[in-house]
Amino acid sequence: MTPTTTPRRRSRSTRAATAYLGVVAAASLAHGLAGAPDGWGPSMTLMTFPGSTVVTVAALCLAGGGPTATDSPDPGFGPLPFLIPYVAGALVNVLLTWGALAFARHFAREARDSRGASGPS
């Protein structure tokens, strides 16, 4: 058999998730390159909530706690300090949504199958 040359079609949800990740990546990259203006931080956090919070808490737990007195107050600006947490937060949001939808589909399928099995005999 010869392999087919038709490309695999992507679903709308996959395209929407990819677009969401792309928008978050572009916005966080622009945020870092602009010198991290004060007005963007809350918007970026809101756009990636709750994933950005999960990533931040996980990073703090893995790092051994919160900031200490010896930490520098100015971590330096650039795109990378903003790109990683916001895009990772957006990825967590995509995975949370995917899991919730998979559970809902599974629950609906089980409910439909159980209705058919317990019908009148």
PDB file of N, CA and C in Angstrom, residues 9-90:
ATOM      1  N   ARG A   9      -6.774  16.709   8.507  1.00  0.00           N
ATOM      2  CA  ARG A   9      -7.511  17.923   8.859  1.00  0.00           C
ATOM      3  C   ARG A   9      -7.477  18.134  10.362  1.00  0.00           C
ATOM      4  N   ARG A  10      -7.321  19.364  10.766  1.00  0.00           N
ATOM      5  CA  ARG A  10      -7.317  19.712  12.179  1.00  0.00           C
ATOM      6  C   ARG A  10      -8.706  20.200  12.572  1.00  0.00           C
ATOM      7  N   SER A  11      -9.062  19.898  13.796  1.00  0.00           N
ATOM      8  CA  SER A  11     -10.370  20.325  14.276  1.00  0.00           C
ATOM      9  C   SER A  11     -10.346  21.808  14.625  1.00  0.00           C
ATOM     10  N   ARG A  12     -11.535  22.371  14.776  1.00  0.00           N
ATOM     11  CA  ARG A  12     -11.626  23.785  15.137  1.00  0.00           C
ATOM     12  C   ARG A  12     -11.055  24.035  16.526  1.00  0.00           C
ATOM     13  N   SER A  13     -11.237  23.067  17.429  1.00  0.00           N
ATOM     14  CA  SER A  13     -10.722  23.267  18.790  1.00  0.00           C
ATOM     15  C   SER A  13      -9.197  23.276  18.811  1.00  0.00           C
ATOM     16  N   THR A  14      -8.573  22.457  17.987  1.00  0.00           N
ATOM     17  CA  THR A  14      -7.106  22.452  17.913  1.00  0.00           C
ATOM     18  C   THR A  14      -6.609  23.776  17.349  1.00  0.00           C
ATOM     19  N   ARG A  15      -7.289  24.279  16.342  1.00  0.00           N
ATOM     20  CA  ARG A  15      -6.893  25.568  15.776  1.00  0.00           C
ATOM     21  C   ARG A  15      -7.112  26.708  16.767  1.00  0.00           C
ATOM     22  N   ALA A  16      -8.206  26.636  17.533  1.00  0.00           N
ATOM     23  CA  ALA A  16      -8.476  27.673  18.530  1.00  0.00           C
ATOM     24  C   ALA A  16      -7.421  27.644  19.636  1.00  0.00           C
ATOM     25  N   ALA A  17      -7.044  26.447  20.087  1.00  0.00           N
ATOM     26  CA  ALA A  17      -6.010  26.331  21.119  1.00  0.00           C
ATOM     27  C   ALA A  17      -4.672  26.838  20.608  1.00  0.00           C
ATOM     28  N   THR A  18      -4.343  26.509  19.377  1.00  0.00           N
ATOM     29  CA  THR A  18      -3.088  26.983  18.785  1.00  0.00           C
ATOM     30  C   THR A  18      -3.104  28.503  18.629  1.00  0.00           C
ATOM     31  N   ALA A  19      -4.236  29.057  18.222  1.00  0.00           N
ATOM     32  CA  ALA A  19      -4.341  30.512  18.087  1.00  0.00           C
ATOM     33  C   ALA A  19      -4.211  31.188  19.451  1.00  0.00           C
ATOM     34  N   TYR A  20      -4.833  30.613  20.478  1.00  0.00           N
ATOM     35  CA  TYR A  20      -4.735  31.174  21.836  1.00  0.00           C
ATOM     36  C   TYR A  20      -3.288  31.174  22.313  1.00  0.00           C
ATOM     37  N   LEU A  21      -2.593  30.061  22.113  1.00  0.00           N
ATOM     38  CA  LEU A  21      -1.184  29.999  22.515  1.00  0.00           C
ATOM     39  C   LEU A  21      -0.346  30.998  21.720  1.00  0.00           C
ATOM     40  N   GLY A  22      -0.639  31.153  20.445  1.00  0.00           N
ATOM     41  CA  GLY A  22       0.098  32.108  19.625  1.00  0.00           C
ATOM     42  C   GLY A  22      -0.124  33.544  20.045  1.00  0.00           C
ATOM     43  N   VAL A  23      -1.366  33.884  20.372  1.00  0.00           N
ATOM     44  CA  VAL A  23      -1.673  35.248  20.817  1.00  0.00           C
ATOM     45  C   VAL A  23      -0.984  35.539  22.144  1.00  0.00           C
ATOM     46  N   VAL A  24      -1.027  34.574  23.067  1.00  0.00           N
ATOM     47  CA  VAL A  24      -0.373  34.771  24.362  1.00  0.00           C
ATOM     48  C   VAL A  24       1.140  34.897  24.183  1.00  0.00           C
ATOM     49  N   ALA A  25       1.723  34.059  23.315  1.00  0.00           N
ATOM     50  CA  ALA A  25       3.166  34.137  23.078  1.00  0.00           C
ATOM     51  C   ALA A  25       3.548  35.479  22.472  1.00  0.00           C
ATOM     52  N   ALA A  26       2.771  35.949  21.493  1.00  0.00           N
ATOM     53  CA  ALA A  26       3.081  37.236  20.865  1.00  0.00           C
ATOM     54  C   ALA A  26       2.915  38.391  21.862  1.00  0.00           C
ATOM     55  N   ALA A  27       1.852  38.338  22.666  1.00  0.00           N
ATOM     56  CA  ALA A  27       1.626  39.416  23.639  1.00  0.00           C
ATOM     57  C   ALA A  27       2.703  39.423  24.720  1.00  0.00           C
ATOM     58  N   SER A  28       3.105  38.264  25.205  1.00  0.00           N
ATOM     59  CA  SER A  28       4.141  38.236  26.244  1.00  0.00           C
ATOM     60  C   SER A  28       5.502  38.626  25.669  1.00  0.00           C
ATOM     61  N   LEU A  29       5.758  38.265  24.436  1.00  0.00           N
ATOM     62  CA  LEU A  29       7.001  38.687  23.786  1.00  0.00           C
ATOM     63  C   LEU A  29       7.021  40.202  23.615  1.00  0.00           C
ATOM     64  N   ALA A  30       5.908  40.776  23.188  1.00  0.00           N
ATOM     65  CA  ALA A  30       5.821  42.232  23.046  1.00  0.00           C
ATOM     66  C   ALA A  30       5.930  42.910  24.411  1.00  0.00           C
ATOM     67  N   HIS A  31       5.347  42.295  25.429  1.00  0.00           N
ATOM     68  CA  HIS A  31       5.418  42.843  26.792  1.00  0.00           C
ATOM     69  C   HIS A  31       6.869  42.909  27.266  1.00  0.00           C
ATOM     70  N   GLY A  32       7.614  41.851  27.023  1.00  0.00           N
ATOM     71  CA  GLY A  32       9.017  41.835  27.432  1.00  0.00           C
ATOM     72  C   GLY A  32       9.878  42.778  26.622  1.00  0.00           C
ATOM     73  N   LEU A  33       9.633  42.842  25.320  1.00  0.00           N
ATOM     74  CA  LEU A  33      10.434  43.714  24.465  1.00  0.00           C
ATOM     75  C   LEU A  33      10.123  45.189  24.692  1.00  0.00           C
ATOM     76  N   ALA A  34       8.920  45.497  25.169  1.00  0.00           N
ATOM     77  CA  ALA A  34       8.541  46.887  25.437  1.00  0.00           C
ATOM     78  C   ALA A  34       9.088  47.377  26.767  1.00  0.00           C
ATOM     79  N   GLY A  35       9.770  46.528  27.499  1.00  0.00           N
ATOM     80  CA  GLY A  35      10.332  46.944  28.776  1.00  0.00           C
ATOM     81  C   GLY A  35       9.385  46.718  29.934  1.00  0.00           C
ATOM     82  N   ALA A  36       8.422  45.844  29.761  1.00  0.00           N
ATOM     83  CA  ALA A  36       7.452  45.473  30.797  1.00  0.00           C
ATOM     84  C   ALA A  36       6.713  46.675  31.357  1.00  0.00           C
ATOM     85  N   PRO A  37       5.911  47.346  30.519  1.00  0.00           N
ATOM     86  CA  PRO A  37       5.125  48.471  31.038  1.00  0.00           C
ATOM     87  C   PRO A  37       4.133  47.988  32.088  1.00  0.00           C
ATOM     88  N   ASP A  38       3.833  48.867  33.052  1.00  0.00           N
ATOM     89  CA  ASP A  38       3.013  48.484  34.198  1.00  0.00           C
ATOM     90  C   ASP A  38       1.600  48.074  33.820  1.00  0.00           C
ATOM     91  N   GLY A  39       1.018  48.616  32.798  1.00  0.00           N
ATOM     92  CA  GLY A  39      -0.368  48.332  32.457  1.00  0.00           C
ATOM     93  C   GLY A  39      -0.595  46.954  31.868  1.00  0.00           C
ATOM     94  N   TRP A  40       0.452  46.284  31.395  1.00  0.00           N
ATOM     95  CA  TRP A  40       0.283  45.010  30.706  1.00  0.00           C
ATOM     96  C   TRP A  40       0.213  43.824  31.655  1.00  0.00           C
ATOM     97  N   GLY A  41       0.853  43.912  32.803  1.00  0.00           N
ATOM     98  CA  GLY A  41       0.935  42.769  33.713  1.00  0.00           C
ATOM     99  C   GLY A  41      -0.407  42.198  34.120  1.00  0.00           C
ATOM    100  N   PRO A  42      -1.332  43.026  34.638  1.00  0.00           N
ATOM    101  CA  PRO A  42      -2.638  42.483  35.012  1.00  0.00           C
ATOM    102  C   PRO A  42      -3.418  41.918  33.827  1.00  0.00           C
ATOM    103  N   SER A  43      -3.295  42.542  32.678  1.00  0.00           N
ATOM    104  CA  SER A  43      -3.991  42.028  31.494  1.00  0.00           C
ATOM    105  C   SER A  43      -3.450  40.667  31.079  1.00  0.00           C
ATOM    106  N   MET A  44      -2.143  40.527  31.117  1.00  0.00           N
ATOM    107  CA  MET A  44      -1.540  39.243  30.754  1.00  0.00           C
ATOM    108  C   MET A  44      -1.912  38.159  31.760  1.00  0.00           C
ATOM    109  N   THR A  45      -1.931  38.525  33.040  1.00  0.00           N
ATOM    110  CA  THR A  45      -2.305  37.550  34.066  1.00  0.00           C
ATOM    111  C   THR A  45      -3.762  37.151  33.905  1.00  0.00           C
ATOM    112  N   LEU A  46      -4.622  38.100  33.615  1.00  0.00           N
ATOM    113  CA  LEU A  46      -6.033  37.804  33.414  1.00  0.00           C
ATOM    114  C   LEU A  46      -6.247  36.934  32.174  1.00  0.00           C
ATOM    115  N   MET A  47      -5.475  37.191  31.128  1.00  0.00           N
ATOM    116  CA  MET A  47      -5.609  36.429  29.889  1.00  0.00           C
ATOM    117  C   MET A  47      -5.192  34.968  30.087  1.00  0.00           C
ATOM    118  N   THR A  48      -4.295  34.706  31.017  1.00  0.00           N
ATOM    119  CA  THR A  48      -3.802  33.348  31.214  1.00  0.00           C
ATOM    120  C   THR A  48      -4.226  32.736  32.541  1.00  0.00           C
ATOM    121  N   PHE A  49      -5.168  33.385  33.249  1.00  0.00           N
ATOM    122  CA  PHE A  49      -5.624  32.854  34.530  1.00  0.00           C
ATOM    123  C   PHE A  49      -6.509  31.645  34.295  1.00  0.00           C
ATOM    124  N   PRO A  50      -6.436  30.599  35.052  1.00  0.00           N
ATOM    125  CA  PRO A  50      -5.698  30.284  36.255  1.00  0.00           C
ATOM    126  C   PRO A  50      -4.356  29.611  35.976  1.00  0.00           C
ATOM    127  N   GLY A  51      -4.053  29.364  34.700  1.00  0.00           N
ATOM    128  CA  GLY A  51      -2.819  28.653  34.368  1.00  0.00           C
ATOM    129  C   GLY A  51      -1.562  29.361  34.819  1.00  0.00           C
ATOM    130  N   SER A  52      -1.523  30.688  34.685  1.00  0.00           N
ATOM    131  CA  SER A  52      -0.324  31.413  35.097  1.00  0.00           C
ATOM    132  C   SER A  52      -0.129  31.331  36.606  1.00  0.00           C
ATOM    133  N   THR A  53      -1.223  31.310  37.351  1.00  0.00           N
ATOM    134  CA  THR A  53      -1.126  31.176  38.807  1.00  0.00           C
ATOM    135  C   THR A  53      -0.603  29.797  39.183  1.00  0.00           C
ATOM    136  N   VAL A  54      -1.086  28.773  38.500  1.00  0.00           N
ATOM    137  CA  VAL A  54      -0.618  27.401  38.760  1.00  0.00           C
ATOM    138  C   VAL A  54       0.875  27.285  38.468  1.00  0.00           C
ATOM    139  N   VAL A  55       1.307  27.854  37.354  1.00  0.00           N
ATOM    140  CA  VAL A  55       2.725  27.798  36.987  1.00  0.00           C
ATOM    141  C   VAL A  55       3.574  28.578  37.987  1.00  0.00           C
ATOM    142  N   THR A  56       3.113  29.739  38.425  1.00  0.00           N
ATOM    143  CA  THR A  56       3.869  30.543  39.385  1.00  0.00           C
ATOM    144  C   THR A  56       3.998  29.829  40.725  1.00  0.00           C
ATOM    145  N   VAL A  57       2.904  29.258  41.212  1.00  0.00           N
ATOM    146  CA  VAL A  57       2.946  28.541  42.485  1.00  0.00           C
ATOM    147  C   VAL A  57       3.846  27.312  42.375  1.00  0.00           C
ATOM    148  N   ALA A  58       3.754  26.598  41.260  1.00  0.00           N
ATOM    149  CA  ALA A  58       4.616  25.430  41.069  1.00  0.00           C
ATOM    150  C   ALA A  58       6.085  25.831  41.006  1.00  0.00           C
ATOM    151  N   ALA A  59       6.381  26.938  40.341  1.00  0.00           N
ATOM    152  CA  ALA A  59       7.771  27.397  40.265  1.00  0.00           C
ATOM    153  C   ALA A  59       8.287  27.807  41.641  1.00  0.00           C
ATOM    154  N   LEU A  60       7.436  28.473  42.433  1.00  0.00           N
ATOM    155  CA  LEU A  60       7.857  28.865  43.777  1.00  0.00           C
ATOM    156  C   LEU A  60       8.058  27.648  44.673  1.00  0.00           C
ATOM    157  N   CYS A  61       7.208  26.661  44.542  1.00  0.00           N
ATOM    158  CA  CYS A  61       7.371  25.442  45.342  1.00  0.00           C
ATOM    159  C   CYS A  61       8.635  24.689  44.955  1.00  0.00           C
ATOM    160  N   LEU A  62       8.913  24.624  43.664  1.00  0.00           N
ATOM    161  CA  LEU A  62      10.118  23.925  43.207  1.00  0.00           C
ATOM    162  C   LEU A  62      11.385  24.701  43.547  1.00  0.00           C
ATOM    163  N   ALA A  63      11.277  26.032  43.628  1.00  0.00           N
ATOM    164  CA  ALA A  63      12.443  26.851  43.934  1.00  0.00           C
ATOM    165  C   ALA A  63      12.728  26.897  45.431  1.00  0.00           C
ATOM    166  N   GLY A  64      11.817  26.389  46.230  1.00  0.00           N
ATOM    167  CA  GLY A  64      12.053  26.349  47.663  1.00  0.00           C
ATOM    168  C   GLY A  64      11.461  27.506  48.417  1.00  0.00           C
ATOM    169  N   GLY A  65      10.387  28.085  47.925  1.00  0.00           N
ATOM    170  CA  GLY A  65       9.731  29.157  48.662  1.00  0.00           C
ATOM    171  C   GLY A  65       9.662  30.432  47.868  1.00  0.00           C
ATOM    172  N   GLY A  66       9.285  31.479  48.554  1.00  0.00           N
ATOM    173  CA  GLY A  66       9.101  32.781  47.921  1.00  0.00           C
ATOM    174  C   GLY A  66      10.389  33.575  47.868  1.00  0.00           C
ATOM    175  N   PRO A  67      10.279  34.833  47.513  1.00  0.00           N
ATOM    176  CA  PRO A  67      11.467  35.688  47.420  1.00  0.00           C
ATOM    177  C   PRO A  67      12.052  35.973  48.797  1.00  0.00           C
ATOM    178  N   THR A  68      13.342  36.169  48.831  1.00  0.00           N
ATOM    179  CA  THR A  68      14.034  36.476  50.082  1.00  0.00           C
ATOM    180  C   THR A  68      14.600  37.890  50.010  1.00  0.00           C
ATOM    181  N   ALA A  69      15.183  38.340  51.094  1.00  0.00           N
ATOM    182  CA  ALA A  69      15.732  39.697  51.148  1.00  0.00           C
ATOM    183  C   ALA A  69      16.947  39.855  50.236  1.00  0.00           C
ATOM    184  N   THR A  70      17.609  38.757  49.899  1.00  0.00           N
ATOM    185  CA  THR A  70      18.797  38.856  49.055  1.00  0.00           C
ATOM    186  C   THR A  70      18.470  38.864  47.572  1.00  0.00           C
ATOM    187  N   ASP A  71      17.191  38.645  47.215  1.00  0.00           N
ATOM    188  CA  ASP A  71      16.819  38.662  45.808  1.00  0.00           C
ATOM    189  C   ASP A  71      16.891  40.081  45.263  1.00  0.00           C
ATOM    190  N   SER A  72      17.292  40.177  44.032  1.00  0.00           N
ATOM    191  CA  SER A  72      17.358  41.472  43.377  1.00  0.00           C
ATOM    192  C   SER A  72      15.941  41.931  43.033  1.00  0.00           C
ATOM    193  N   PRO A  73      15.590  43.181  43.321  1.00  0.00           N
ATOM    194  CA  PRO A  73      14.251  43.643  42.988  1.00  0.00           C
ATOM    195  C   PRO A  73      14.043  43.830  41.492  1.00  0.00           C
ATOM    196  N   ASP A  74      15.126  43.984  40.734  1.00  0.00           N
ATOM    197  CA  ASP A  74      15.028  44.175  39.294  1.00  0.00           C
ATOM    198  C   ASP A  74      15.635  42.962  38.590  1.00  0.00           C
ATOM    199  N   PRO A  75      14.801  42.028  38.117  1.00  0.00           N
ATOM    200  CA  PRO A  75      15.355  40.840  37.482  1.00  0.00           C
ATOM    201  C   PRO A  75      15.916  41.100  36.103  1.00  0.00           C
ATOM    202  N   GLY A  76      15.765  42.290  35.591  1.00  0.00           N
ATOM    203  CA  GLY A  76      16.206  42.594  34.239  1.00  0.00           C
ATOM    204  C   GLY A  76      15.053  42.349  33.282  1.00  0.00           C
ATOM    205  N   PHE A  77      15.045  43.086  32.199  1.00  0.00           N
ATOM    206  CA  PHE A  77      13.939  42.959  31.264  1.00  0.00           C
ATOM    207  C   PHE A  77      14.412  42.287  30.007  1.00  0.00           C
ATOM    208  N   GLY A  78      13.502  41.709  29.349  1.00  0.00           N
ATOM    209  CA  GLY A  78      13.716  40.999  28.111  1.00  0.00           C
ATOM    210  C   GLY A  78      12.492  40.128  27.889  1.00  0.00           C
ATOM    211  N   PRO A  79      12.435  39.469  26.781  1.00  0.00           N
ATOM    212  CA  PRO A  79      11.227  38.690  26.504  1.00  0.00           C
ATOM    213  C   PRO A  79      11.124  37.385  27.287  1.00  0.00           C
ATOM    214  N   LEU A  80      12.238  36.763  27.640  1.00  0.00           N
ATOM    215  CA  LEU A  80      12.200  35.436  28.241  1.00  0.00           C
ATOM    216  C   LEU A  80      11.569  35.380  29.627  1.00  0.00           C
ATOM    217  N   PRO A  81      11.819  36.326  30.542  1.00  0.00           N
ATOM    218  CA  PRO A  81      11.176  36.229  31.854  1.00  0.00           C
ATOM    219  C   PRO A  81       9.652  36.318  31.800  1.00  0.00           C
ATOM    220  N   PHE A  82       9.102  36.837  30.728  1.00  0.00           N
ATOM    221  CA  PHE A  82       7.658  36.950  30.597  1.00  0.00           C
ATOM    222  C   PHE A  82       7.092  35.870  29.683  1.00  0.00           C
ATOM    223  N   LEU A  83       7.862  35.440  28.725  1.00  0.00           N
ATOM    224  CA  LEU A  83       7.397  34.458  27.747  1.00  0.00           C
ATOM    225  C   LEU A  83       7.118  33.110  28.402  1.00  0.00           C
ATOM    226  N   ILE A  84       8.022  32.633  29.231  1.00  0.00           N
ATOM    227  CA  ILE A  84       7.888  31.293  29.812  1.00  0.00           C
ATOM    228  C   ILE A  84       6.678  31.169  30.729  1.00  0.00           C
ATOM    229  N   PRO A  85       6.486  32.035  31.736  1.00  0.00           N
ATOM    230  CA  PRO A  85       5.334  31.813  32.621  1.00  0.00           C
ATOM    231  C   PRO A  85       3.980  32.032  31.946  1.00  0.00           C
ATOM    232  N   TYR A  86       3.882  33.008  31.068  1.00  0.00           N
ATOM    233  CA  TYR A  86       2.585  33.268  30.440  1.00  0.00           C
ATOM    234  C   TYR A  86       2.228  32.184  29.427  1.00  0.00           C
ATOM    235  N   VAL A  87       3.176  31.750  28.621  1.00  0.00           N
ATOM    236  CA  VAL A  87       2.882  30.696  27.653  1.00  0.00           C
ATOM    237  C   VAL A  87       2.652  29.370  28.378  1.00  0.00           C
ATOM    238  N   ALA A  88       3.409  29.104  29.433  1.00  0.00           N
ATOM    239  CA  ALA A  88       3.170  27.884  30.212  1.00  0.00           C
ATOM    240  C   ALA A  88       1.800  27.949  30.877  1.00  0.00           C
ATOM    241  N   GLY A  89       1.400  29.116  31.356  1.00  0.00           N
ATOM    242  CA  GLY A  89       0.066  29.271  31.921  1.00  0.00           C
ATOM    243  C   GLY A  89      -1.027  29.055  30.886  1.00  0.00           C
ATOM    244  N   ALA A  90      -0.812  29.561  29.679  1.00  0.00           N
ATOM    245  CA  ALA A  90      -1.784  29.341  28.610  1.00  0.00           C
ATOM    246  C   ALA A  90      -1.859  27.866  28.238  1.00  0.00           C
TER     247      ALA A  90
END
